[in-house]
Amino acid sequence: MTNQKVLIIGASSTIAKALVQAYKIMGNVKVVLVSREPEVIPIRDVVYIQINDYLENTIVAAIEKIKIVDNTPFTRVFICNGLLHSDSVKPEKRIEDISAIGFQNTIWVNTVVPMIWIQKLTPILTSKIECKLVVFSARVGSIKDNKLGGWYSYRASKAALNMLLKTTAIEFARRAKNIKIIAFHPGTTDTKLSKPFQKNVPKNKLFTPEFVAQSVISVTNNMPIDGTASYIDWQGESIEW
Ligand SMILES: NC(=O)c1ccc[n+]([C@@H]2O[C@H](COP(=O)([O-])OP(=O)(O)OC[C@H]3O[C@@H](n4cnc5c(N)ncnc54)[C@H](OP(=O)(O)O)[C@@H]3O)[C@@H](O)[C@H]2O)c1
């Protein structure tokens, strides 16, 4: 596919890095990256915007820089930010493990940050050019699918993200008809996010970031602009909300 312009937010994500490589191999794709991490290896023709944090003012300032890259509209946006564990956040096994600060940190990264980006990007994404807006969700955010329990904050933050995306798609059907919102579940992928939890994952169910990058690109390419949000997995199959 030619004449694509792609924005990848949270570009230090292992899946995001594989996406960048996949788009660069295609050629004819303009790629703009945003991350808190410094650009480790400059990639030719890729615009890299480093930010200090994901506060609202920082996002607004980053978008001003994005706007001066050139004024052609984006055809794809990927929001890759996600937090499952950190030095201070551990996914909860039981109700006693829930902490206010852990919940706040998780919901900030997984839910609030993507929504601030969507809010601030809406004016530059709204046009006559089709744009697929992909936000990395997770199957554990499905309320219907929750049979195992655990991971209270991560689950809740992705469920809240899904609700916000569905609500945004209803508004976009009226005022930004060119934008298709996709809540994407990559499957368990070999990244730092899943590392501590890979022990019980069968080898054929632990995907490489390269495989997931190809899958999100092809699944996204095949989704019509239909005024609804889609919650789909790496195979392009719908997940019940
Ligand atoms: N790996 C899996 O098995 C799996 C499964 C289901 C869903 N997912 C989802 O897929 C997405 C990508 O995951 P990944 O495995 O590639 O993750 P990863 O390699 O651990 O990357 C972490 C991502 O989260 C951002 N991030 C981390 N801490 C942050 C903070 N405090 N504030 C704002 N952003 C923060 C990073 O942004 P910077 O670039 O700014 O550092 C980066 O985009 C996530 O949304 C994740 O929930 C992953």
JSON list of N, CA and C in Angstrom, two decimals, residues 36-85:
[
{"chain": "A", "resi": 36, "resn": "ARG", "atom": "N", "xyz": [8.71, 8.44, 25.25]},
{"chain": "A", "resi": 36, "resn": "ARG", "atom": "CA", "xyz": [9.53, 9.06, 26.29]},
{"chain": "A", "resi": 36, "resn": "ARG", "atom": "C", "xyz": [10.99, 8.63, 26.16]},
{"chain": "A", "resi": 37, "resn": "GLU", "atom": "N", "xyz": [11.21, 7.50, 25.51]},
{"chain": "A", "resi": 37, "resn": "GLU", "atom": "CA", "xyz": [12.58, 6.98, 25.37]},
{"chain": "A", "resi": 37, "resn": "GLU", "atom": "C", "xyz": [13.31, 7.74, 24.27]},
{"chain": "A", "resi": 38, "resn": "PRO", "atom": "N", "xyz": [14.64, 7.91, 24.44]},
{"chain": "A", "resi": 38, "resn": "PRO", "atom": "CA", "xyz": [15.37, 8.55, 23.35]},
{"chain": "A", "resi": 38, "resn": "PRO", "atom": "C", "xyz": [15.45, 7.64, 22.15]},
{"chain": "A", "resi": 39, "resn": "GLU", "atom": "N", "xyz": [15.65, 8.24, 20.99]},
{"chain": "A", "resi": 39, "resn": "GLU", "atom": "CA", "xyz": [15.78, 7.46, 19.77]},
{"chain": "A", "resi": 39, "resn": "GLU", "atom": "C", "xyz": [17.12, 6.72, 19.83]},
{"chain": "A", "resi": 40, "resn": "VAL", "atom": "N", "xyz": [17.08, 5.40, 19.89]},
{"chain": "A", "resi": 40, "resn": "VAL", "atom": "CA", "xyz": [18.33, 4.66, 20.08]},
{"chain": "A", "resi": 40, "resn": "VAL", "atom": "C", "xyz": [19.11, 4.60, 18.77]},
{"chain": "A", "resi": 41, "resn": "ILE", "atom": "N", "xyz": [18.46, 4.09, 17.73]},
{"chain": "A", "resi": 41, "resn": "ILE", "atom": "CA", "xyz": [19.11, 4.05, 16.41]},
{"chain": "A", "resi": 41, "resn": "ILE", "atom": "C", "xyz": [18.23, 4.86, 15.45]},
{"chain": "A", "resi": 42, "resn": "PRO", "atom": "N", "xyz": [18.73, 5.98, 14.96]},
{"chain": "A", "resi": 42, "resn": "PRO", "atom": "CA", "xyz": [17.89, 6.74, 14.03]},
{"chain": "A", "resi": 42, "resn": "PRO", "atom": "C", "xyz": [17.55, 5.91, 12.79]},
{"chain": "A", "resi": 43, "resn": "ILE", "atom": "N", "xyz": [16.30, 5.91, 12.41]},
{"chain": "A", "resi": 43, "resn": "ILE", "atom": "CA", "xyz": [15.91, 5.19, 11.19]},
{"chain": "A", "resi": 43, "resn": "ILE", "atom": "C", "xyz": [15.65, 6.25, 10.13]},
{"chain": "A", "resi": 44, "resn": "ARG", "atom": "N", "xyz": [16.18, 5.97, 8.95]},
{"chain": "A", "resi": 44, "resn": "ARG", "atom": "CA", "xyz": [16.08, 6.94, 7.87]},
{"chain": "A", "resi": 44, "resn": "ARG", "atom": "C", "xyz": [14.61, 7.27, 7.57]},
{"chain": "A", "resi": 45, "resn": "ASP", "atom": "N", "xyz": [14.33, 8.53, 7.39]},
{"chain": "A", "resi": 45, "resn": "ASP", "atom": "CA", "xyz": [12.99, 9.00, 7.01]},
{"chain": "A", "resi": 45, "resn": "ASP", "atom": "C", "xyz": [11.92, 8.81, 8.09]},
{"chain": "A", "resi": 46, "resn": "VAL", "atom": "N", "xyz": [12.34, 8.47, 9.29]},
{"chain": "A", "resi": 46, "resn": "VAL", "atom": "CA", "xyz": [11.35, 8.36, 10.38]},
{"chain": "A", "resi": 46, "resn": "VAL", "atom": "C", "xyz": [11.49, 9.60, 11.26]},
{"chain": "A", "resi": 47, "resn": "VAL", "atom": "N", "xyz": [10.36, 10.23, 11.55]},
{"chain": "A", "resi": 47, "resn": "VAL", "atom": "CA", "xyz": [10.38, 11.42, 12.41]},
{"chain": "A", "resi": 47, "resn": "VAL", "atom": "C", "xyz": [10.19, 10.96, 13.85]},
{"chain": "A", "resi": 48, "resn": "TYR", "atom": "N", "xyz": [11.09, 11.35, 14.72]},
{"chain": "A", "resi": 48, "resn": "TYR", "atom": "CA", "xyz": [11.05, 10.88, 16.11]},
{"chain": "A", "resi": 48, "resn": "TYR", "atom": "C", "xyz": [10.80, 12.06, 17.05]},
{"chain": "A", "resi": 49, "resn": "ILE", "atom": "N", "xyz": [9.74, 11.98, 17.82]},
{"chain": "A", "resi": 49, "resn": "ILE", "atom": "CA", "xyz": [9.44, 13.07, 18.76]},
{"chain": "A", "resi": 49, "resn": "ILE", "atom": "C", "xyz": [9.56, 12.51, 20.17]},
{"chain": "A", "resi": 50, "resn": "GLN", "atom": "N", "xyz": [10.57, 13.00, 20.90]},
{"chain": "A", "resi": 50, "resn": "GLN", "atom": "CA", "xyz": [10.74, 12.52, 22.28]},
{"chain": "A", "resi": 50, "resn": "GLN", "atom": "C", "xyz": [10.02, 13.46, 23.24]},
{"chain": "A", "resi": 51, "resn": "ILE", "atom": "N", "xyz": [9.30, 12.87, 24.17]},
{"chain": "A", "resi": 51, "resn": "ILE", "atom": "CA", "xyz": [8.56, 13.67, 25.15]},
{"chain": "A", "resi": 51, "resn": "ILE", "atom": "C", "xyz": [9.00, 13.26, 26.56]},
{"chain": "A", "resi": 52, "resn": "ASN", "atom": "N", "xyz": [8.75, 14.12, 27.53]},
{"chain": "A", "resi": 52, "resn": "ASN", "atom": "CA", "xyz": [9.16, 13.80, 28.90]},
{"chain": "A", "resi": 52, "resn": "ASN", "atom": "C", "xyz": [8.12, 12.97, 29.64]},
{"chain": "A", "resi": 53, "resn": "ASP", "atom": "N", "xyz": [6.86, 13.15, 29.26]},
{"chain": "A", "resi": 53, "resn": "ASP", "atom": "CA", "xyz": [5.78, 12.48, 29.98]},
{"chain": "A", "resi": 53, "resn": "ASP", "atom": "C", "xyz": [4.53, 12.53, 29.09]},
{"chain": "A", "resi": 54, "resn": "TYR", "atom": "N", "xyz": [3.42, 12.03, 29.62]},
{"chain": "A", "resi": 54, "resn": "TYR", "atom": "CA", "xyz": [2.18, 12.04, 28.82]},
{"chain": "A", "resi": 54, "resn": "TYR", "atom": "C", "xyz": [1.13, 12.95, 29.45]},
{"chain": "A", "resi": 55, "resn": "LEU", "atom": "N", "xyz": [1.60, 14.04, 30.08]},
{"chain": "A", "resi": 55, "resn": "LEU", "atom": "CA", "xyz": [0.64, 15.00, 30.61]},
{"chain": "A", "resi": 55, "resn": "LEU", "atom": "C", "xyz": [0.00, 15.75, 29.44]},
{"chain": "A", "resi": 56, "resn": "GLU", "atom": "N", "xyz": [-1.19, 16.30, 29.72]},
{"chain": "A", "resi": 56, "resn": "GLU", "atom": "CA", "xyz": [-1.98, 16.92, 28.65]},
{"chain": "A", "resi": 56, "resn": "GLU", "atom": "C", "xyz": [-1.19, 17.98, 27.86]},
{"chain": "A", "resi": 57, "resn": "ASN", "atom": "N", "xyz": [-0.50, 18.86, 28.60]},
{"chain": "A", "resi": 57, "resn": "ASN", "atom": "CA", "xyz": [0.25, 19.93, 27.92]},
{"chain": "A", "resi": 57, "resn": "ASN", "atom": "C", "xyz": [1.37, 19.37, 27.05]},
{"chain": "A", "resi": 58, "resn": "THR", "atom": "N", "xyz": [1.97, 18.29, 27.52]},
{"chain": "A", "resi": 58, "resn": "THR", "atom": "CA", "xyz": [3.06, 17.67, 26.75]},
{"chain": "A", "resi": 58, "resn": "THR", "atom": "C", "xyz": [2.50, 17.09, 25.46]},
{"chain": "A", "resi": 59, "resn": "ILE", "atom": "N", "xyz": [1.32, 16.49, 25.54]},
{"chain": "A", "resi": 59, "resn": "ILE", "atom": "CA", "xyz": [0.70, 15.90, 24.34]},
{"chain": "A", "resi": 59, "resn": "ILE", "atom": "C", "xyz": [0.33, 17.01, 23.35]},
{"chain": "A", "resi": 60, "resn": "VAL", "atom": "N", "xyz": [-0.19, 18.10, 23.87]},
{"chain": "A", "resi": 60, "resn": "VAL", "atom": "CA", "xyz": [-0.54, 19.24, 22.99]},
{"chain": "A", "resi": 60, "resn": "VAL", "atom": "C", "xyz": [0.72, 19.74, 22.27]},
{"chain": "A", "resi": 61, "resn": "ALA", "atom": "N", "xyz": [1.82, 19.86, 23.03]},
{"chain": "A", "resi": 61, "resn": "ALA", "atom": "CA", "xyz": [3.08, 20.36, 22.43]},
{"chain": "A", "resi": 61, "resn": "ALA", "atom": "C", "xyz": [3.61, 19.36, 21.40]},
{"chain": "A", "resi": 62, "resn": "ALA", "atom": "N", "xyz": [3.47, 18.07, 21.69]},
{"chain": "A", "resi": 62, "resn": "ALA", "atom": "CA", "xyz": [3.94, 17.04, 20.73]},
{"chain": "A", "resi": 62, "resn": "ALA", "atom": "C", "xyz": [3.13, 17.13, 19.44]},
{"chain": "A", "resi": 63, "resn": "ILE", "atom": "N", "xyz": [1.83, 17.39, 19.58]},
{"chain": "A", "resi": 63, "resn": "ILE", "atom": "CA", "xyz": [0.98, 17.47, 18.38]},
{"chain": "A", "resi": 63, "resn": "ILE", "atom": "C", "xyz": [1.36, 18.70, 17.54]},
{"chain": "A", "resi": 64, "resn": "GLU", "atom": "N", "xyz": [1.77, 19.76, 18.18]},
{"chain": "A", "resi": 64, "resn": "GLU", "atom": "CA", "xyz": [2.25, 20.93, 17.41]},
{"chain": "A", "resi": 64, "resn": "GLU", "atom": "C", "xyz": [3.46, 20.53, 16.57]},
{"chain": "A", "resi": 65, "resn": "LYS", "atom": "N", "xyz": [4.34, 19.71, 17.15]},
{"chain": "A", "resi": 65, "resn": "LYS", "atom": "CA", "xyz": [5.52, 19.25, 16.38]},
{"chain": "A", "resi": 65, "resn": "LYS", "atom": "C", "xyz": [5.09, 18.30, 15.26]},
{"chain": "A", "resi": 66, "resn": "ILE", "atom": "N", "xyz": [4.10, 17.46, 15.56]},
{"chain": "A", "resi": 66, "resn": "ILE", "atom": "CA", "xyz": [3.61, 16.52, 14.54]},
{"chain": "A", "resi": 66, "resn": "ILE", "atom": "C", "xyz": [3.04, 17.31, 13.35]},
{"chain": "A", "resi": 67, "resn": "LYS", "atom": "N", "xyz": [2.35, 18.41, 13.69]},
{"chain": "A", "resi": 67, "resn": "LYS", "atom": "CA", "xyz": [1.69, 19.18, 12.62]},
{"chain": "A", "resi": 67, "resn": "LYS", "atom": "C", "xyz": [2.68, 19.80, 11.65]},
{"chain": "A", "resi": 68, "resn": "ILE", "atom": "N", "xyz": [3.91, 20.11, 12.17]},
{"chain": "A", "resi": 68, "resn": "ILE", "atom": "CA", "xyz": [4.84, 20.76, 11.23]},
{"chain": "A", "resi": 68, "resn": "ILE", "atom": "C", "xyz": [5.66, 19.76, 10.41]},
{"chain": "A", "resi": 69, "resn": "VAL", "atom": "N", "xyz": [5.48, 18.45, 10.64]},
{"chain": "A", "resi": 69, "resn": "VAL", "atom": "CA", "xyz": [6.17, 17.46, 9.81]},
{"chain": "A", "resi": 69, "resn": "VAL", "atom": "C", "xyz": [5.76, 17.67, 8.35]},
{"chain": "A", "resi": 70, "resn": "ASP", "atom": "N", "xyz": [4.48, 17.64, 8.12]},
{"chain": "A", "resi": 70, "resn": "ASP", "atom": "CA", "xyz": [3.87, 18.06, 6.86]},
{"chain": "A", "resi": 70, "resn": "ASP", "atom": "C", "xyz": [2.38, 18.04, 7.08]},
{"chain": "A", "resi": 71, "resn": "ASN", "atom": "N", "xyz": [1.61, 18.58, 6.16]},
{"chain": "A", "resi": 71, "resn": "ASN", "atom": "CA", "xyz": [0.18, 18.70, 6.46]},
{"chain": "A", "resi": 71, "resn": "ASN", "atom": "C", "xyz": [-0.68, 17.62, 5.80]},
{"chain": "A", "resi": 72, "resn": "THR", "atom": "N", "xyz": [-0.05, 16.52, 5.35]},
{"chain": "A", "resi": 72, "resn": "THR", "atom": "CA", "xyz": [-0.89, 15.44, 4.81]},
{"chain": "A", "resi": 72, "resn": "THR", "atom": "C", "xyz": [-1.50, 14.66, 5.98]},
{"chain": "A", "resi": 73, "resn": "PRO", "atom": "N", "xyz": [-2.73, 14.18, 5.81]},
{"chain": "A", "resi": 73, "resn": "PRO", "atom": "CA", "xyz": [-3.40, 13.50, 6.93]},
{"chain": "A", "resi": 73, "resn": "PRO", "atom": "C", "xyz": [-2.80, 12.12, 7.23]},
{"chain": "A", "resi": 74, "resn": "PHE", "atom": "N", "xyz": [-2.90, 11.70, 8.48]},
{"chain": "A", "resi": 74, "resn": "PHE", "atom": "CA", "xyz": [-2.48, 10.35, 8.85]},
{"chain": "A", "resi": 74, "resn": "PHE", "atom": "C", "xyz": [-3.51, 9.34, 8.36]},
{"chain": "A", "resi": 75, "resn": "THR", "atom": "N", "xyz": [-3.02, 8.20, 7.87]},
{"chain": "A", "resi": 75, "resn": "THR", "atom": "CA", "xyz": [-3.92, 7.12, 7.46]},
{"chain": "A", "resi": 75, "resn": "THR", "atom": "C", "xyz": [-4.00, 6.02, 8.53]},
{"chain": "A", "resi": 76, "resn": "ARG", "atom": "N", "xyz": [-3.00, 5.97, 9.40]},
{"chain": "A", "resi": 76, "resn": "ARG", "atom": "CA", "xyz": [-2.99, 5.00, 10.50]},
{"chain": "A", "resi": 76, "resn": "ARG", "atom": "C", "xyz": [-2.42, 5.66, 11.75]},
{"chain": "A", "resi": 77, "resn": "VAL", "atom": "N", "xyz": [-3.07, 5.38, 12.90]},
{"chain": "A", "resi": 77, "resn": "VAL", "atom": "CA", "xyz": [-2.51, 5.80, 14.19]},
{"chain": "A", "resi": 77, "resn": "VAL", "atom": "C", "xyz": [-2.53, 4.57, 15.09]},
{"chain": "A", "resi": 78, "resn": "PHE", "atom": "N", "xyz": [-1.41, 4.29, 15.74]},
{"chain": "A", "resi": 78, "resn": "PHE", "atom": "CA", "xyz": [-1.34, 3.18, 16.69]},
{"chain": "A", "resi": 78, "resn": "PHE", "atom": "C", "xyz": [-0.97, 3.75, 18.06]},
{"chain": "A", "resi": 79, "resn": "ILE", "atom": "N", "xyz": [-1.81, 3.48, 19.05]},
{"chain": "A", "resi": 79, "resn": "ILE", "atom": "CA", "xyz": [-1.49, 3.91, 20.41]},
{"chain": "A", "resi": 79, "resn": "ILE", "atom": "C", "xyz": [-1.12, 2.64, 21.19]},
{"chain": "A", "resi": 80, "resn": "CYS", "atom": "N", "xyz": [0.16, 2.56, 21.54]},
{"chain": "A", "resi": 80, "resn": "CYS", "atom": "CA", "xyz": [0.71, 1.29, 22.05]},
{"chain": "A", "resi": 80, "resn": "CYS", "atom": "C", "xyz": [0.90, 1.29, 23.56]},
{"chain": "A", "resi": 81, "resn": "ASN", "atom": "N", "xyz": [0.66, 2.41, 24.22]},
{"chain": "A", "resi": 81, "resn": "ASN", "atom": "CA", "xyz": [0.96, 2.50, 25.66]},
{"chain": "A", "resi": 81, "resn": "ASN", "atom": "C", "xyz": [0.20, 1.44, 26.44]},
{"chain": "A", "resi": 82, "resn": "GLY", "atom": "N", "xyz": [0.89, 0.84, 27.39]},
{"chain": "A", "resi": 82, "resn": "GLY", "atom": "CA", "xyz": [0.23, -0.15, 28.24]},
{"chain": "A", "resi": 82, "resn": "GLY", "atom": "C", "xyz": [1.10, -0.46, 29.45]},
{"chain": "A", "resi": 83, "resn": "LEU", "atom": "N", "xyz": [0.44, -0.66, 30.59]},
{"chain": "A", "resi": 83, "resn": "LEU", "atom": "CA", "xyz": [1.16, -0.99, 31.82]},
{"chain": "A", "resi": 83, "resn": "LEU", "atom": "C", "xyz": [0.47, -2.16, 32.50]},
{"chain": "A", "resi": 84, "resn": "LEU", "atom": "N", "xyz": [1.25, -3.21, 32.74]},
{"chain": "A", "resi": 84, "resn": "LEU", "atom": "CA", "xyz": [0.75, -4.36, 33.51]},
{"chain": "A", "resi": 84, "resn": "LEU", "atom": "C", "xyz": [1.51, -4.45, 34.83]},
{"chain": "A", "resi": 85, "resn": "HIS", "atom": "N", "xyz": [2.82, -4.21, 34.75]},
{"chain": "A", "resi": 85, "resn": "HIS", "atom": "CA", "xyz": [3.64, -4.27, 35.97]},
{"chain": "A", "resi": 85, "resn": "HIS", "atom": "C", "xyz": [4.76, -3.25, 35.86]}
]
